[in-house]
Short mmCIF file of C-alpha atoms in Angstrom, two decimals:
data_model
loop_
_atom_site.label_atom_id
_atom_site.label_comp_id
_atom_site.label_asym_id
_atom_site.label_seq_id
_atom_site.Cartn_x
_atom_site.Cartn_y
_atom_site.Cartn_z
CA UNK Q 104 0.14 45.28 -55.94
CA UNK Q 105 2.44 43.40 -58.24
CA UNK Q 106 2.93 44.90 -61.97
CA UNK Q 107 3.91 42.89 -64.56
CA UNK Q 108 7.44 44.25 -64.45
CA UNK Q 109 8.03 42.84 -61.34
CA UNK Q 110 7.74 39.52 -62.63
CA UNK Q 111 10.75 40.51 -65.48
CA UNK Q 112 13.96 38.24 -65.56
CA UNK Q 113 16.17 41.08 -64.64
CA UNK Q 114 14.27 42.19 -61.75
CA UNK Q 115 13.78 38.57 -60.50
CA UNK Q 116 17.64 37.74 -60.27
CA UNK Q 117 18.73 41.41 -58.73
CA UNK Q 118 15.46 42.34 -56.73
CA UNK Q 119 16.02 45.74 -55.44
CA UNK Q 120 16.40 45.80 -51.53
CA UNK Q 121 13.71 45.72 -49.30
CA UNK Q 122 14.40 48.48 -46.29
CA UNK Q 123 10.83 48.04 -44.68
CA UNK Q 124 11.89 45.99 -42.04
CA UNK Q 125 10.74 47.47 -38.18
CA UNK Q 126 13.15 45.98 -34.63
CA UNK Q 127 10.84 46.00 -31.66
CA UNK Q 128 11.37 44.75 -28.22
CA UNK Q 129 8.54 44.78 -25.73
CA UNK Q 130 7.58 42.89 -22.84
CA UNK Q 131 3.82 42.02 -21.46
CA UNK Q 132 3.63 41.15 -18.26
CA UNK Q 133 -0.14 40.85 -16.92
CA UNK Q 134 -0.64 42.52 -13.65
CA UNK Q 135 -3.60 40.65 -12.70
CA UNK Q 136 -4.87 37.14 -14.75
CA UNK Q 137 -7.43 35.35 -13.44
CA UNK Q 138 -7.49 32.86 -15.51
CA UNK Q 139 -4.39 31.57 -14.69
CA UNK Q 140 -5.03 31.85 -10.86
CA UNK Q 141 -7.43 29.44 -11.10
CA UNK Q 142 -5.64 27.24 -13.51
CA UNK Q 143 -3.35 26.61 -10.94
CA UNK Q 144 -5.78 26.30 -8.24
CA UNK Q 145 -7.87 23.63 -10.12
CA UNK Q 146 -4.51 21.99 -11.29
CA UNK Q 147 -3.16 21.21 -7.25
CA UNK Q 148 -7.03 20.03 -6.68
CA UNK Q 149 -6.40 17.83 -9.61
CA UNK Q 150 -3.01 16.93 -8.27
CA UNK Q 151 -4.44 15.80 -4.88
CA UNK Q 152 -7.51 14.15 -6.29
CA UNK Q 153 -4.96 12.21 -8.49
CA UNK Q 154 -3.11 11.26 -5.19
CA UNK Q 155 -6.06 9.67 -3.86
CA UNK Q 156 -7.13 7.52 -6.32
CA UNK Q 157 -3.33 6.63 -6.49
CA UNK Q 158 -3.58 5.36 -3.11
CA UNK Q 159 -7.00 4.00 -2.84
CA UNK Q 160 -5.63 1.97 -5.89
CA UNK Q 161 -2.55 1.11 -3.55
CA UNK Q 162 -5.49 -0.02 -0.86
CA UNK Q 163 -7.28 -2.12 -3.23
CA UNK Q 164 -4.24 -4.14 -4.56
CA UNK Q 165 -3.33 -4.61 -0.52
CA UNK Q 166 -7.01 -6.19 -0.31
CA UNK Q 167 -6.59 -7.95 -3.29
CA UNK Q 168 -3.47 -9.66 -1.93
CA UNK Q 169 -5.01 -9.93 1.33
CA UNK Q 170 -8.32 -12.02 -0.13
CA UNK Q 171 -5.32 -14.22 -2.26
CA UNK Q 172 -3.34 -15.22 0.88
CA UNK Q 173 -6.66 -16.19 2.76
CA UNK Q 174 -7.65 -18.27 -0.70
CA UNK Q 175 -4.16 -19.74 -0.05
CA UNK Q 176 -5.34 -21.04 3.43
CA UNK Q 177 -8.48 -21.70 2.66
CA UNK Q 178 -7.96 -23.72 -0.50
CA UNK Q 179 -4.88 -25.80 1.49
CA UNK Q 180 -7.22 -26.54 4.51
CA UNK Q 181 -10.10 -27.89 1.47
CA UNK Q 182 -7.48 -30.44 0.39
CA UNK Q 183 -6.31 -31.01 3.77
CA UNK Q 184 -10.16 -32.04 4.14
CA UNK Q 185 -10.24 -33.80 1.08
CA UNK Q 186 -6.80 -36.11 1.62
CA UNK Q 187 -8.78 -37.04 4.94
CA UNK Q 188 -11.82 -38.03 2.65
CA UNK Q 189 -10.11 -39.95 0.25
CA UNK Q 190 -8.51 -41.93 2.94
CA UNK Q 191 -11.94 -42.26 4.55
CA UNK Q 192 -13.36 -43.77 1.37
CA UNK Q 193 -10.27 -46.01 0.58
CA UNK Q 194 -11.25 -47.57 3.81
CA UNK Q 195 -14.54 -48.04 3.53
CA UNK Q 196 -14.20 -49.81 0.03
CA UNK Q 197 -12.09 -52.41 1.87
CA UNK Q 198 -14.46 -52.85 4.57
CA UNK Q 199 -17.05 -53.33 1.69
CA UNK Q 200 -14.69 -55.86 0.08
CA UNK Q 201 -13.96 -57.33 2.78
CA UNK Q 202 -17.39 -57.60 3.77
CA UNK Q 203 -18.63 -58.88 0.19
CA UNK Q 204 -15.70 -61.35 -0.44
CA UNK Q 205 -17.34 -62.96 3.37
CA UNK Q 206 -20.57 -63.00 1.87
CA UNK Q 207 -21.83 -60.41 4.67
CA UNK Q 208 -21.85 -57.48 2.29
CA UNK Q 209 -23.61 -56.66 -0.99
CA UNK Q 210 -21.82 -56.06 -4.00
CA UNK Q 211 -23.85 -53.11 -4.47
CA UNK Q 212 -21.84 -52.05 -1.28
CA UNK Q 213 -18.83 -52.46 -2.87
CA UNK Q 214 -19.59 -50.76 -5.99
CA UNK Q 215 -21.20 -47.82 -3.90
CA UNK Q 216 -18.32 -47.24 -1.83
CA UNK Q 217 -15.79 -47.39 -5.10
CA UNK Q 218 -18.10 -44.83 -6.89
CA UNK Q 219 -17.76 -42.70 -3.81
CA UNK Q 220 -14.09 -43.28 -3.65
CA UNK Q 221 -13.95 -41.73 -7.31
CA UNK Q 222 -15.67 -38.79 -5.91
CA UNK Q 223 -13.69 -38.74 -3.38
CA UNK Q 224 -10.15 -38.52 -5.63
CA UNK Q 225 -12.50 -36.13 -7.78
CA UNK Q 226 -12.53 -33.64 -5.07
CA UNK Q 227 -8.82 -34.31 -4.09
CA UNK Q 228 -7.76 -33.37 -8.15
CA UNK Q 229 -10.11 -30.44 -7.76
CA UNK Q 230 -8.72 -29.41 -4.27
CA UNK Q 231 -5.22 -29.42 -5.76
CA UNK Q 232 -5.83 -27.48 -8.37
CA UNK Q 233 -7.42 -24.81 -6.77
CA UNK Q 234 -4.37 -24.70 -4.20
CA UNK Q 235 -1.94 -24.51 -7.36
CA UNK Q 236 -4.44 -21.82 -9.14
CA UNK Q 237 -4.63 -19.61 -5.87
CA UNK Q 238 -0.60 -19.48 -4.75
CA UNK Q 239 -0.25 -18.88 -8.62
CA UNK Q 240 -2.50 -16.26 -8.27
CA UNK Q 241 -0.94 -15.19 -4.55
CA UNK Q 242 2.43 -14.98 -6.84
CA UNK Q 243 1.46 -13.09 -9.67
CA UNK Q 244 -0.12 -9.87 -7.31
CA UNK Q 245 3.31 -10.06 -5.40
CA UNK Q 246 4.91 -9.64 -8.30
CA UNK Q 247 6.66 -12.76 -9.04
CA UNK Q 248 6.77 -15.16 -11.65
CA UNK Q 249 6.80 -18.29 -9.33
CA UNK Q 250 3.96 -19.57 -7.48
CA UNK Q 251 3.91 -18.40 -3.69
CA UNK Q 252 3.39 -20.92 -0.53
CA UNK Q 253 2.13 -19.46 2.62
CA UNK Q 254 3.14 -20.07 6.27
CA UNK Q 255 0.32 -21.40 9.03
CA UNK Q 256 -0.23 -18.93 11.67
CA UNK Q 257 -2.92 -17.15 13.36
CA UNK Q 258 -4.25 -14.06 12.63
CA UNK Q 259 -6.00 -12.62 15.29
CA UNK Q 260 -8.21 -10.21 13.40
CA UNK Q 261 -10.29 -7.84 15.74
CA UNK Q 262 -13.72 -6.70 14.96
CA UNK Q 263 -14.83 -3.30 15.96
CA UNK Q 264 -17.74 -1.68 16.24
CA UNK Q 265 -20.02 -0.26 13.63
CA UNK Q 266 -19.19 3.22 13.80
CA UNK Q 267 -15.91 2.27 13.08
CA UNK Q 268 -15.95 0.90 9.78
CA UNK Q 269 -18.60 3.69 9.11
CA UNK Q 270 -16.26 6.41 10.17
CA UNK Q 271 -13.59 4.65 7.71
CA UNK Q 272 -16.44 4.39 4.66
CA UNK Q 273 -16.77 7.98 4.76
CA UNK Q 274 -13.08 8.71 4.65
CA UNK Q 275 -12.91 5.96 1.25
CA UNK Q 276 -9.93 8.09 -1.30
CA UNK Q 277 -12.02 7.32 -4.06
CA UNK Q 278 -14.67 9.21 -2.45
CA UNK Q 279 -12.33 12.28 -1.65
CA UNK Q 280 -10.88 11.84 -5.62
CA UNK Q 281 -14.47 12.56 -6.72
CA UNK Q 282 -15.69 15.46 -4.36
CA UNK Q 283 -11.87 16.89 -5.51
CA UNK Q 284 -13.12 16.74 -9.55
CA UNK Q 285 -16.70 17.54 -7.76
CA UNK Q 286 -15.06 20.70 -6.61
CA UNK Q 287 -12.83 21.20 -9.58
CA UNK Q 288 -15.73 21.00 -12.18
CA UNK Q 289 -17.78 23.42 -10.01
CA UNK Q 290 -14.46 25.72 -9.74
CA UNK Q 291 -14.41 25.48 -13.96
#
């Protein structure tokens, strides 16, 4: 307890000395400590379960490429189909002028064949875009800041049976990642 002559100016600027200090050195090692047994367990189950979804997220930007390069193709074969239809249409609203200017044709012919020859450069503007939006798109999961043209070739993709991609369903990483936290949470 404190008096009130502890709190006196003398004894607060020469305090006596304290002597009540105590060295110790010890050491504690546990012999056995189960918690920490399994905290290590459940951490490498977390570890691997962490690995899997690293890699089925590897898998998934390998399919997302994959589905970009075959919107590449697919969007450069819909304008190579719509440069074919423009040109078609072009030449049918010449036939129909042609035809109307001998006075064999209608002009409602004409004006038919020019309305589908807007459609026509309609689907052209559209086709081009989507060709610029898709490499663009092709670029960006490569990595790059450019857009990215493709080559033609074939790919010979085989199909295999159903067991196959069965066998391959049940081996998914994401599914592993959750049985591992499965596991883990049942281990807690």
């Amino acid at each position: 307890r404190f008096a009130l002559t502890d709190f006196q100016i003398n004894n607060l600027n020469n305090p006596p000395a304290t002597t009540d200090y105590q060295t110790m050195l010890s050491i504690e090692q546990p012999v056995f400590a189960m918690k920490s047994i399994l905290g290590v367990s459940m951490a490498k189950i977390e570890y691997g379960a962490k690995n899997d979804e690293y890699l089925r997220k590897k898998e998934e930007i390998a399919l997302g490429v994959t589905k970009a390069y075959f919107q590449v193709r697919t969007a450069r074969e819909f304008l190579r189909v719509a440069e074919i239809g423009l040109k078609d249409a072009e030449e049918h609203v010449r036939i129909a002028g042609v035809r109307y200017k001998n006075g064999v044709g209608l002009h409602a012919d004409l004006l038919r064949s020019q309305t589908a020859l807007t459609a026509a450069e309609q689907k052209q503007v559209r086709a081009k875009k989507d060709l610029a939006v898709s490499q663009r798109w092709l670029g960006l999961l490569l990595g790059k800041s450019e857009d990215v043209s493709i080559k033609d070739e074939e790919i010979k993709v085989s199909v295999l049976g159903i067991d196959h991609y069965e066998g391959l369903a049940s081996s998914r990483r994401d599914v592993k990642s959750m049985e591992k936290h499965y596991q883990n949470a049942r281990n807690n």
